Coordinates of C-alpha atoms and ligand atoms in Angstrom, one line a residue:
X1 CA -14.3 -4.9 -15.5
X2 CA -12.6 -1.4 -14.4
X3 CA -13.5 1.5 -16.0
X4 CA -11.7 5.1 -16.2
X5 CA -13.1 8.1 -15.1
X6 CA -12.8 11.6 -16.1
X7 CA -12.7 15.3 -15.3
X8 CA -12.0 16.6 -18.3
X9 CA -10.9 20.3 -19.3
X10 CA -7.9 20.8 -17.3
X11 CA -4.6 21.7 -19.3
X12 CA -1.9 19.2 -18.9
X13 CA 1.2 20.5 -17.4
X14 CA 4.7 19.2 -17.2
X15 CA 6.8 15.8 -18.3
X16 CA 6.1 12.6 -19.3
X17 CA 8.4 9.5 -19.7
X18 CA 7.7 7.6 -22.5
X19 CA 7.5 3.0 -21.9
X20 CA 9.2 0.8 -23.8
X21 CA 7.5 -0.2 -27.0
X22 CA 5.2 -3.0 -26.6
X23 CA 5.4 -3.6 -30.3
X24 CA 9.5 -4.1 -30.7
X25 CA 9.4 -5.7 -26.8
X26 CA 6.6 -8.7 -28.5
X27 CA 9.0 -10.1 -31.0
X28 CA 12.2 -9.8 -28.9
X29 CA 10.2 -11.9 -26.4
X30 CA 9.5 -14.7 -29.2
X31 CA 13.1 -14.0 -30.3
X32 CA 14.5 -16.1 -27.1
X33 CA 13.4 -19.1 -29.0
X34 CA 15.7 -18.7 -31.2
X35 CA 18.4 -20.2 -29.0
X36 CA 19.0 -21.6 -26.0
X37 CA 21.3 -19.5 -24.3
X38 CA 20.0 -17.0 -21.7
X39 CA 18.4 -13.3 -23.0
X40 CA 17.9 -10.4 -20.9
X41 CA 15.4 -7.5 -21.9
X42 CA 15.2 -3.9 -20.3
X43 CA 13.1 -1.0 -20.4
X44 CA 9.5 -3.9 -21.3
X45 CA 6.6 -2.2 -20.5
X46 CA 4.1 -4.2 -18.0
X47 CA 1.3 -4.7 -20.0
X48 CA -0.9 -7.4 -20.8
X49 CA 0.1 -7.9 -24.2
X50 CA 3.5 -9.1 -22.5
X51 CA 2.1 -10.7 -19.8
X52 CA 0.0 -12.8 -22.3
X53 CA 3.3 -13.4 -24.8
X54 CA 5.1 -14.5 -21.3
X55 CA 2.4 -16.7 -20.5
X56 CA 2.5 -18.7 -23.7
X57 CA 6.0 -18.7 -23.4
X58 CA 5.6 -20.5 -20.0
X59 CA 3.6 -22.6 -21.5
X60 CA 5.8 -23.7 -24.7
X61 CA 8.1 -24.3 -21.7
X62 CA 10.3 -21.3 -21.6
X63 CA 11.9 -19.9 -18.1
X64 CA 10.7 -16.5 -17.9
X65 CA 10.8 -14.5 -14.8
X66 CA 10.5 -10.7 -14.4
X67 CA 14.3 -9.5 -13.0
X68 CA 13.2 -5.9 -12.2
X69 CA 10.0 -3.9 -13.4
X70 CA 10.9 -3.2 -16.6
X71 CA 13.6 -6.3 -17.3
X72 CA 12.7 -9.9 -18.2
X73 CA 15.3 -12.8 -18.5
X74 CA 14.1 -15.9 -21.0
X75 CA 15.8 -19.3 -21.4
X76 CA 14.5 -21.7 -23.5
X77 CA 17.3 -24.9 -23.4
X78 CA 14.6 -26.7 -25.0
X79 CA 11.1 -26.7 -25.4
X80 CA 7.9 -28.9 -23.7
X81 CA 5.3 -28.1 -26.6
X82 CA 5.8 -26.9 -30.2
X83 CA 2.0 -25.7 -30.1
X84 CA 0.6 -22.3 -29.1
X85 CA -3.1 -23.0 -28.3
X86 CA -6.1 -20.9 -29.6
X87 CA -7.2 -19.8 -26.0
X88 CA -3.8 -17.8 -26.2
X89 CA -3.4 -16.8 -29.8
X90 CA -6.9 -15.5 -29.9
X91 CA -6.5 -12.7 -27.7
X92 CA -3.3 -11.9 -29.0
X93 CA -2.4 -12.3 -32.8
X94 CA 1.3 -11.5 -32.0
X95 CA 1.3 -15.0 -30.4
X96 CA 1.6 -15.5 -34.4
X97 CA 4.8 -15.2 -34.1
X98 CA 5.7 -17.7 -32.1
X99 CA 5.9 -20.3 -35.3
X100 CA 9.2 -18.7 -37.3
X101 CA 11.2 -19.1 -34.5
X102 CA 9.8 -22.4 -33.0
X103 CA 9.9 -23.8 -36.6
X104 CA 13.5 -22.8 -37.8
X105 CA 14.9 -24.2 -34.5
X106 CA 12.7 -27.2 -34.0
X107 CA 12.0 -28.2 -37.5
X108 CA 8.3 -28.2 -36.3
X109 CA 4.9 -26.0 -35.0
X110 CA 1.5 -26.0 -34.2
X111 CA 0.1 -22.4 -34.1
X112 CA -3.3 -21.4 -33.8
X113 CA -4.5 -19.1 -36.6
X114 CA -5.1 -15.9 -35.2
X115 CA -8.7 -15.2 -36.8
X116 CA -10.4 -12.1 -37.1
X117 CA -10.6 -9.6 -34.9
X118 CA -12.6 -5.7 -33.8
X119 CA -10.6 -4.5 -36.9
X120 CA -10.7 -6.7 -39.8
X121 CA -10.4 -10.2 -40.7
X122 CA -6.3 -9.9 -40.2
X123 CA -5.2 -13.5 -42.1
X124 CA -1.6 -15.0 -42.0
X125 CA -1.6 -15.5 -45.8
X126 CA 1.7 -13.9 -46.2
X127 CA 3.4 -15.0 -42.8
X128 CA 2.2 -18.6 -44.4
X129 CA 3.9 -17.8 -48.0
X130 CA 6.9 -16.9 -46.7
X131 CA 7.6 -20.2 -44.8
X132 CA 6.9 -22.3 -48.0
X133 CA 9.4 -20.1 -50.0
X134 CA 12.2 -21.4 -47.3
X135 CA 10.5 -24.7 -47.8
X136 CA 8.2 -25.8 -44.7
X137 CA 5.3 -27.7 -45.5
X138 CA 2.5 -26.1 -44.3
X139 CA -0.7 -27.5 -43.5
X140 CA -3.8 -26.1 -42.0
X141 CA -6.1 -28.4 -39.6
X142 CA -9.1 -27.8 -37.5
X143 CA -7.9 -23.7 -37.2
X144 CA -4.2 -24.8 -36.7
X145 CA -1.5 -24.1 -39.3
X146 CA 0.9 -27.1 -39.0
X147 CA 4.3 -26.7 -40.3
X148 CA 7.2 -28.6 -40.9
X149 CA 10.6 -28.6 -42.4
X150 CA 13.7 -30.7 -41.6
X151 CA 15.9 -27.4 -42.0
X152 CA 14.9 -24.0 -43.7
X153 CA 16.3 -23.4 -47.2
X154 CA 17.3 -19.8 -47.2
X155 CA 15.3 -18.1 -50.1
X156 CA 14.2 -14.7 -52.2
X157 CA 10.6 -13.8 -51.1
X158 CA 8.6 -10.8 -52.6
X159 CA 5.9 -9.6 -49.8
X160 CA 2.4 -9.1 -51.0
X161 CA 1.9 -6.1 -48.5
X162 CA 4.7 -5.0 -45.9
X163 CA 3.4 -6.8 -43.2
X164 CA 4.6 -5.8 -40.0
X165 CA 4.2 -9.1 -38.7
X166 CA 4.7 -11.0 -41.7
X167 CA 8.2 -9.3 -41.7
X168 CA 9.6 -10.1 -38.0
X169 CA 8.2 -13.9 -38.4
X170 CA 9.8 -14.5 -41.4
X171 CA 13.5 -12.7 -41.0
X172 CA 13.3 -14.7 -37.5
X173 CA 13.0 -17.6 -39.1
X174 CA 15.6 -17.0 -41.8
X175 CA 18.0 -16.7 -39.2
X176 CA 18.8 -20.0 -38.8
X177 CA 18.0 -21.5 -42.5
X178 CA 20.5 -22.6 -44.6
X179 CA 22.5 -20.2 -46.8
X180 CA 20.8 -16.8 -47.8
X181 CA 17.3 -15.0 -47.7
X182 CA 15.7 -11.6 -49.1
X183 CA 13.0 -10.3 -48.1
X184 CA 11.5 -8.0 -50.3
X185 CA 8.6 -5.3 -50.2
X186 CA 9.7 -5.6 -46.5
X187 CA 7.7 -3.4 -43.4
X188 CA 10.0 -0.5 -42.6
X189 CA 9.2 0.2 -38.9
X190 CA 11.6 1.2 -36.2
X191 CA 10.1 -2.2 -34.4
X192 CA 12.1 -4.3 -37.7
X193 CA 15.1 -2.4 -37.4
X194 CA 14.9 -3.1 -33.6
X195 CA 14.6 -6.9 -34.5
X196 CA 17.4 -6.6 -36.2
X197 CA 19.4 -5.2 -33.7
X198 CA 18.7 -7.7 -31.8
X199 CA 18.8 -10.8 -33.7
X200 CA 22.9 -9.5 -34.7
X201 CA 23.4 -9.1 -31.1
X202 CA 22.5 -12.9 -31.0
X203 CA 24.7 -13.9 -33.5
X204 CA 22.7 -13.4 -36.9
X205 CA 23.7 -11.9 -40.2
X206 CA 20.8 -9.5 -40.9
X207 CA 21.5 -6.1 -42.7
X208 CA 18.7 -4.0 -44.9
X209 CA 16.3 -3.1 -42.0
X210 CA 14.5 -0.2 -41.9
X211 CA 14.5 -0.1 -45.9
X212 CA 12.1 -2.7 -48.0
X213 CA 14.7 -5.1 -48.6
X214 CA 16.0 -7.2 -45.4
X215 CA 19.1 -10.1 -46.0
X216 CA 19.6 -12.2 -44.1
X217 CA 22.5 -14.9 -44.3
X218 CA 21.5 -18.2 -42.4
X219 CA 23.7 -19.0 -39.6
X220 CA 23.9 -22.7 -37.8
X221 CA 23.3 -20.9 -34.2
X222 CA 22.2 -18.2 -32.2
X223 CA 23.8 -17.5 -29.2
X224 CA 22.0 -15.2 -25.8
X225 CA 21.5 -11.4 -25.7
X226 CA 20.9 -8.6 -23.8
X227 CA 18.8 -5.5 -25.6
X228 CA 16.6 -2.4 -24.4
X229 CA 13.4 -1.8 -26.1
X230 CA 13.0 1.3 -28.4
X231 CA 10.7 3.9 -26.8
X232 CA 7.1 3.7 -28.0
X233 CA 6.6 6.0 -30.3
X234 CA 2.6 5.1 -30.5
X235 CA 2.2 6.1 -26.8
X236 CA 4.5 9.4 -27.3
X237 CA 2.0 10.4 -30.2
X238 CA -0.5 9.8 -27.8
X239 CA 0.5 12.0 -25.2
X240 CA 1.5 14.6 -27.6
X241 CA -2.1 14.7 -28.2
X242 CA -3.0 14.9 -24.6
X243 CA -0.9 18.0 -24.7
X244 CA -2.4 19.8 -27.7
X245 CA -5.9 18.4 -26.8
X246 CA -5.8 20.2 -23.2
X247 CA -4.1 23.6 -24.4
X248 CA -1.7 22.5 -22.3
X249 CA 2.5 22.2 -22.2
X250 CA 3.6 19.2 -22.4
X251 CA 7.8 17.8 -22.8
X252 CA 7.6 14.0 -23.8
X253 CA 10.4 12.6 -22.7
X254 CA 12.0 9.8 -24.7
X255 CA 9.8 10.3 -27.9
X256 CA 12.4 10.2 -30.8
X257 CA 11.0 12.6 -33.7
X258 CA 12.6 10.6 -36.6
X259 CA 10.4 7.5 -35.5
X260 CA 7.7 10.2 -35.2
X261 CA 8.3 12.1 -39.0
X262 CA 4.9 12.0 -40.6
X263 CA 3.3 12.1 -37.5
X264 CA 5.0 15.1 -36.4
X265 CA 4.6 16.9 -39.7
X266 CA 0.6 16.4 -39.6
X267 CA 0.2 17.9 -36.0
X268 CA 2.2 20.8 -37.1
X269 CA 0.4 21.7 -40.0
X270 CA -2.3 21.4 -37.7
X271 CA -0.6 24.5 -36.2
X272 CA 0.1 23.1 -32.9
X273 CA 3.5 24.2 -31.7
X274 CA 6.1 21.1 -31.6
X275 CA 9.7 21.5 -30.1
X276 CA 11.9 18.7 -31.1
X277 CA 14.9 18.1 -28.5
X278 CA 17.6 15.3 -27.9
X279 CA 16.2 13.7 -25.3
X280 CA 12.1 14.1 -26.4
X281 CA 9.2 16.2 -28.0
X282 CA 7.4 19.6 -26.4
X283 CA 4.1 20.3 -27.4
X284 CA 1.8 23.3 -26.7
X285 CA -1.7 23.4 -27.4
X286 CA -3.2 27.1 -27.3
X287 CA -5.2 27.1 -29.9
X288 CA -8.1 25.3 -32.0
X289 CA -6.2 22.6 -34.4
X290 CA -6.8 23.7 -38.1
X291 CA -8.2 20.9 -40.4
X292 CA -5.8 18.3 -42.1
X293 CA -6.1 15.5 -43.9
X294 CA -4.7 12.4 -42.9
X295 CA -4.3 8.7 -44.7
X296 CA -2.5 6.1 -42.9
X297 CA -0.2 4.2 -44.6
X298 CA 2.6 1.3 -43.5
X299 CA 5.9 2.7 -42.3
X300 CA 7.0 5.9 -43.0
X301 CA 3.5 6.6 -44.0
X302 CA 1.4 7.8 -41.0
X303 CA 0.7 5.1 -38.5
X304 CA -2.7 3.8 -38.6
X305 CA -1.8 3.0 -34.6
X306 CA -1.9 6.7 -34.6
X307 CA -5.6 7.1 -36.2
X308 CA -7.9 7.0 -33.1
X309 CA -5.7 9.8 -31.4
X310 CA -5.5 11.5 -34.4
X311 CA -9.5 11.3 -35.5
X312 CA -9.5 12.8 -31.3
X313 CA -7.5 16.1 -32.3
X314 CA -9.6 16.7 -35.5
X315 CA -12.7 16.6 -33.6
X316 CA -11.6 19.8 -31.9
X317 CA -10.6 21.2 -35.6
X318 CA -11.7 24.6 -37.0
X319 CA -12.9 23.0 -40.7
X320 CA -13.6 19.4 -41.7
X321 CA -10.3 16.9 -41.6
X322 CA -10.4 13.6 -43.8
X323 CA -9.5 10.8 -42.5
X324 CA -8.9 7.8 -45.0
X325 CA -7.3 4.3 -43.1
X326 CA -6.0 2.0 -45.5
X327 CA -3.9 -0.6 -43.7
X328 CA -6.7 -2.2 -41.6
X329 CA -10.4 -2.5 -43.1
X330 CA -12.6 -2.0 -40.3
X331 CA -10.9 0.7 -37.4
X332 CA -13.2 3.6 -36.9
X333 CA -15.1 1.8 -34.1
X334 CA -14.1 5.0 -32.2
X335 CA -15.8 7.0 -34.0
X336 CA -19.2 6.4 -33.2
X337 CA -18.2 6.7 -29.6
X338 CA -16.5 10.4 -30.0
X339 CA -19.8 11.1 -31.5
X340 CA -21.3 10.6 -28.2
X341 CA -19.1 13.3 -26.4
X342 CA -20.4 15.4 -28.8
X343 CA -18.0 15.2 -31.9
X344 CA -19.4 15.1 -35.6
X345 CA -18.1 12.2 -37.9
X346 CA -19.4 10.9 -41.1
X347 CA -18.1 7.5 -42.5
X348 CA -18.2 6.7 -46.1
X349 CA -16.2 3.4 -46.9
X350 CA -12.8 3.8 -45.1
X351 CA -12.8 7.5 -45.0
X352 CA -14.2 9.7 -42.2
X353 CA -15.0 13.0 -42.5
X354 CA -14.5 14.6 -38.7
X355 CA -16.4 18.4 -38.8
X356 CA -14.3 19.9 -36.2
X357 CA -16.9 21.2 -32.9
X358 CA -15.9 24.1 -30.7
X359 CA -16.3 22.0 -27.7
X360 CA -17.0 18.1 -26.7
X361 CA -18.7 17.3 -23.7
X362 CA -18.4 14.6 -20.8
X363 CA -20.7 11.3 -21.3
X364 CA -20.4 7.3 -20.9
X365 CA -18.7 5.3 -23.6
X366 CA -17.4 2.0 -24.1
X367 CA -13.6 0.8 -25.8
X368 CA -13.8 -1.4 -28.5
X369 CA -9.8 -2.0 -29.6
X370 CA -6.4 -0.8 -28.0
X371 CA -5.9 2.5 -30.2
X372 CA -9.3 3.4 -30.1
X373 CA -10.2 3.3 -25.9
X374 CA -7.0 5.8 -25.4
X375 CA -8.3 8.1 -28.3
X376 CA -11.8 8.0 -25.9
X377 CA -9.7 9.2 -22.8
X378 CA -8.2 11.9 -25.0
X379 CA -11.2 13.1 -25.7
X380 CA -12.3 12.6 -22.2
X381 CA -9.3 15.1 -21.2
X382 CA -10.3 17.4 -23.4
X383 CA -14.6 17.3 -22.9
X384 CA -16.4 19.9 -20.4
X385 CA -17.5 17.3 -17.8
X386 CA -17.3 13.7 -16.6
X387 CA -16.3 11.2 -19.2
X388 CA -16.9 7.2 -17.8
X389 CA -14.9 4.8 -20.6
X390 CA -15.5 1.2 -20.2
X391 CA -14.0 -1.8 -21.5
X392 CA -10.5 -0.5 -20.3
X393 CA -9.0 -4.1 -20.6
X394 CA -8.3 -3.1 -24.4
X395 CA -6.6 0.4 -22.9
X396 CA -4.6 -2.4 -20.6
X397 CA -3.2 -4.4 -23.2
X398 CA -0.8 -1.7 -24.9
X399 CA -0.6 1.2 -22.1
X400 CA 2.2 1.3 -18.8
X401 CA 0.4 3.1 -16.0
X402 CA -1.7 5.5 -17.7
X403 CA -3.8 7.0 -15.3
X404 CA -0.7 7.5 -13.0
X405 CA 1.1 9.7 -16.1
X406 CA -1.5 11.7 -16.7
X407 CA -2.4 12.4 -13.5
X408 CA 1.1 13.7 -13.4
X409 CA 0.1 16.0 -15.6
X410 CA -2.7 17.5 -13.6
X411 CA -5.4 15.1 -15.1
X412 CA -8.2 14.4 -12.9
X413 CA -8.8 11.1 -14.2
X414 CA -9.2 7.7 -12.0
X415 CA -9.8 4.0 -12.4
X416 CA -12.5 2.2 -10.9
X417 CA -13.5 -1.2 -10.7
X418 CA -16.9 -2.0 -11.9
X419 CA -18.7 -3.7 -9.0
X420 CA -16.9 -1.3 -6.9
X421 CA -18.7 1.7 -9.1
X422 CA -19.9 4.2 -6.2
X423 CA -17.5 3.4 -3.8
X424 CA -15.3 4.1 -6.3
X425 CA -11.9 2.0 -5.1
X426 CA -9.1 3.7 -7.0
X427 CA -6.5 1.4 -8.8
X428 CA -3.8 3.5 -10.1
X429 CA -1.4 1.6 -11.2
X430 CA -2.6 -1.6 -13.5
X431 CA -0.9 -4.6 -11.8
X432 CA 0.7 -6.8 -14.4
Ligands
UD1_1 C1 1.4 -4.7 -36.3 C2 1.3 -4.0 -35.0 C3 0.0 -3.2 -34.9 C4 -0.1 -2.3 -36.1 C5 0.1 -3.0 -37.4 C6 0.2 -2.1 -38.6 C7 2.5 -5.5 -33.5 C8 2.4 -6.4 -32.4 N1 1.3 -5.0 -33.9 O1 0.4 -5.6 -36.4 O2 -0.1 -2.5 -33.7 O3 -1.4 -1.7 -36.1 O4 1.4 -3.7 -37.3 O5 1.1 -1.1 -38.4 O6 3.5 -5.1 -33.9 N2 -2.3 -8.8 -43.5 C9 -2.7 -9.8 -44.4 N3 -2.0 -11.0 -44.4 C10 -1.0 -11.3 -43.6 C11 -0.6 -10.3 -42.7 C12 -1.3 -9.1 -42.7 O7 -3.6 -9.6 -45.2 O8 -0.5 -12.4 -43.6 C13 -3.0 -7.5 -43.5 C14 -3.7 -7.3 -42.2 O9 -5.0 -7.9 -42.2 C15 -3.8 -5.8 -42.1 C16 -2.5 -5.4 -42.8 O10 -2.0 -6.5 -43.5 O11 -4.9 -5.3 -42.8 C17 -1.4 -4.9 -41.8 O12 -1.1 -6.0 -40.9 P1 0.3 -6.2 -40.3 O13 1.3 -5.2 -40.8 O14 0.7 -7.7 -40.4 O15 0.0 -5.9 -38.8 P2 0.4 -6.7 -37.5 O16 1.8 -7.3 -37.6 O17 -0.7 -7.7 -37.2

């Protein structure tokens, strides 16, 4: 198990190129099923989240091979197995959505449910009510959900929540259903309207994305495509942070501002000087944030991706910031940890109440989810002193060669690999 190590207290200097989003990259991956003509993918960030959607993939008995380092070509003439295990689903719920598409093409699907994970139970209720509106019979056995339907029967579904997931799975699997679906109370994230984008490109009739209501006019087939992933806006947040955190100047290139808006509006009433340009976002940090509140909130509400990093800033704040999360129940793990470089958090139901510190300082903590590890290396940047995170495999899952950016920056901040610990081999680059 690696761990990252860091020097904190250096100001962060120069440009950054943001990855491909790992959230819009996941469901164009799943989206080859769809057809079994060939699909090409630039600008996919090597992560493990791909690398495990690949893998599955493979396994369903798609052809997958990396191209270049950032493209991917799928084909998937037919498929071997219409079941994605629980050995892969588990450590990615994503692999979810594997069953709309394998289902509307194959009339069939075995999925794994995803079951809980570090931040809340996460069920697939409304993925699941969706697919009985346009008619598969669902069953669920020994932790699988079964479904079948001889063809999909396009229909008008009302979402209980605007499920981000809920919302790719099932306008994927409209796609090909007969005659016309609405999905209503729809998730409204750039990653849908992405979708979209992509499913047209293939031949679909989807129109409404990016707003809560999504059509989508079944179509008898879907042909292959070729699509560039969306810059993540999750990982340009981030480093805008690692700007403002280090007092430092820092241009982000490729983060778009109108996927960023709330985000972008609570940093600068935070005071911290934002520059919004064509091609990316500059931030300079000078002085201490001043307290905000914060509540996440689905698309365009703040991201609750964006929490961790966020909780991170307000630690450094002159006053006390209140943080409320609403979309997931249980996602201030970090929290406890940030208390540990010296920060001062109170949790009271899903609200934390961060009493900003003059200063943090260096110690030893441990990554419990994706968002929260990189809100620990933020803060790591930021602390007096050395800061050792472990469990970076959750850091690996979502972020392109971190360690390598930031040390672009003028970070001092290395990985080593656990047994190595001493000798301290460096592994900049994580090898996908
Ligand atoms: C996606 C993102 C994740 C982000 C989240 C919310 C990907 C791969 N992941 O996750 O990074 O944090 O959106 O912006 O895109 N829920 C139900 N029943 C369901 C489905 C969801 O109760 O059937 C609940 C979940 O438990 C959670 C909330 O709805 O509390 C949001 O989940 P959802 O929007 O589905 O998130 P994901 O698609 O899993």
């Amino acid at each position: 198990m690696d761990k990252i190590i860091i020097r904190g207290g250096r100001p962060l200097h120069g440009e950054i190129e943001v990855s491909g989003a790992k959230n819009a990259a996941l469901p164009f991956l799943f989206a080859a099923l769809l057809t079994e003509e060939e699909c090409r993918f630039t600008n996919i960030p090597r992560v493990v989240d791909i690398r495990t959607a690949l893998h599955l993939l493979t396994e369903l008995g798609v052809e997958a091979e990396w191209r270049d380092d950032n493209e991917v070509v799928l084909r998937a003439p037919s498929v071997r197995h219409l079941e994605a295990p629980y050995e892969l689903v588990k450590t990615m719920r994503a692999s979810f959505l594997v069953l709309g598409p394998l289902l509307t093409r194959f009339g069939r699907a075995r999925v794994s449910t995803p079951g809980g994970c570090a931040i809340g139970t996460r069920p697939v209720d409304i993925h699941l009510a969706g697919l009985q509106q346009l008619g598969a019979e669902i069953r669920l056995q020994e932790g699988y959900v079964e479904a079948t339907a001889s063809r999909l029967r396009g229909a008008r579904i009302s979402l209980d929540f605007p499920s981000v997931g809920a919302t790719e799975n099932l306008m994927m699997a409209a796609t090909l259903a007969d005659g016309p679906s609405q999905i209503e109370n729809a998730a409204c994230e750039p990653e849908i309207v992405a979708l979209q984008t992509l499913l047209n490109a293939m031949g679909a009739r989807v129109s409404g994305a990016g707003g809560p209501v999504i059509r989508i006019d079944g179509v008898a087939r879907l042909y292959g495509a070729e699509q560039r992933v969306i810059p993540d806006r999750v990982e340009a947040g981030t480093f805008l942070i690692a700007g403002a955190m280090t007092s430092g100047q820092v241009f982000v290139r490729g983060a778009r501002a109108e996927h960023l808006d709330a985000f972008v509006q609570k940093l600068r009433a935070t005071g911290i000087g934002l520059e919004i340009e064509a091609d990316g976002i500059a931030v300079t940090g000078d002085e201490r944030p001043s307290r905000v509140d914060v509540i996440t909130w689905p698309y365009p509400g703040f991201p609750t991706d964006l929490q961790a990093q966020m909780m991170a800033l307000l630690t450094l704040g002159d006053g006390r910031s209140l943080i409320t999360e609403t979309v997931f129940e249980n996602r201030f793990m970090h929290a406890q940890e940030l208390t540990r470089l010296g920060a001062d958090i109170h949790i009271r139901h899903n609200t934390a109440a961060v009493n900003g510190v003059a200063m943090l300082s260096g110690a030893p903590v441990m990554a419990t989810d994706l968002r929260a590890s990189v809100s620990l290396i933020l803060a790591g940047l930021a602390a007096r002193g050395k800061t050792e995170v472990s469990r970076v495999y959750h850091l690996d899952r979502g972020y392109e060669k971190i360690e390598e950016k930031l040390s672009q920056l003028g970070a001092d901040i290395r990985r080593v690999s656990a047994e190595k610990d001493g000798t301290a081999e460096e592994r900049r680059r994580t090898v996908v």
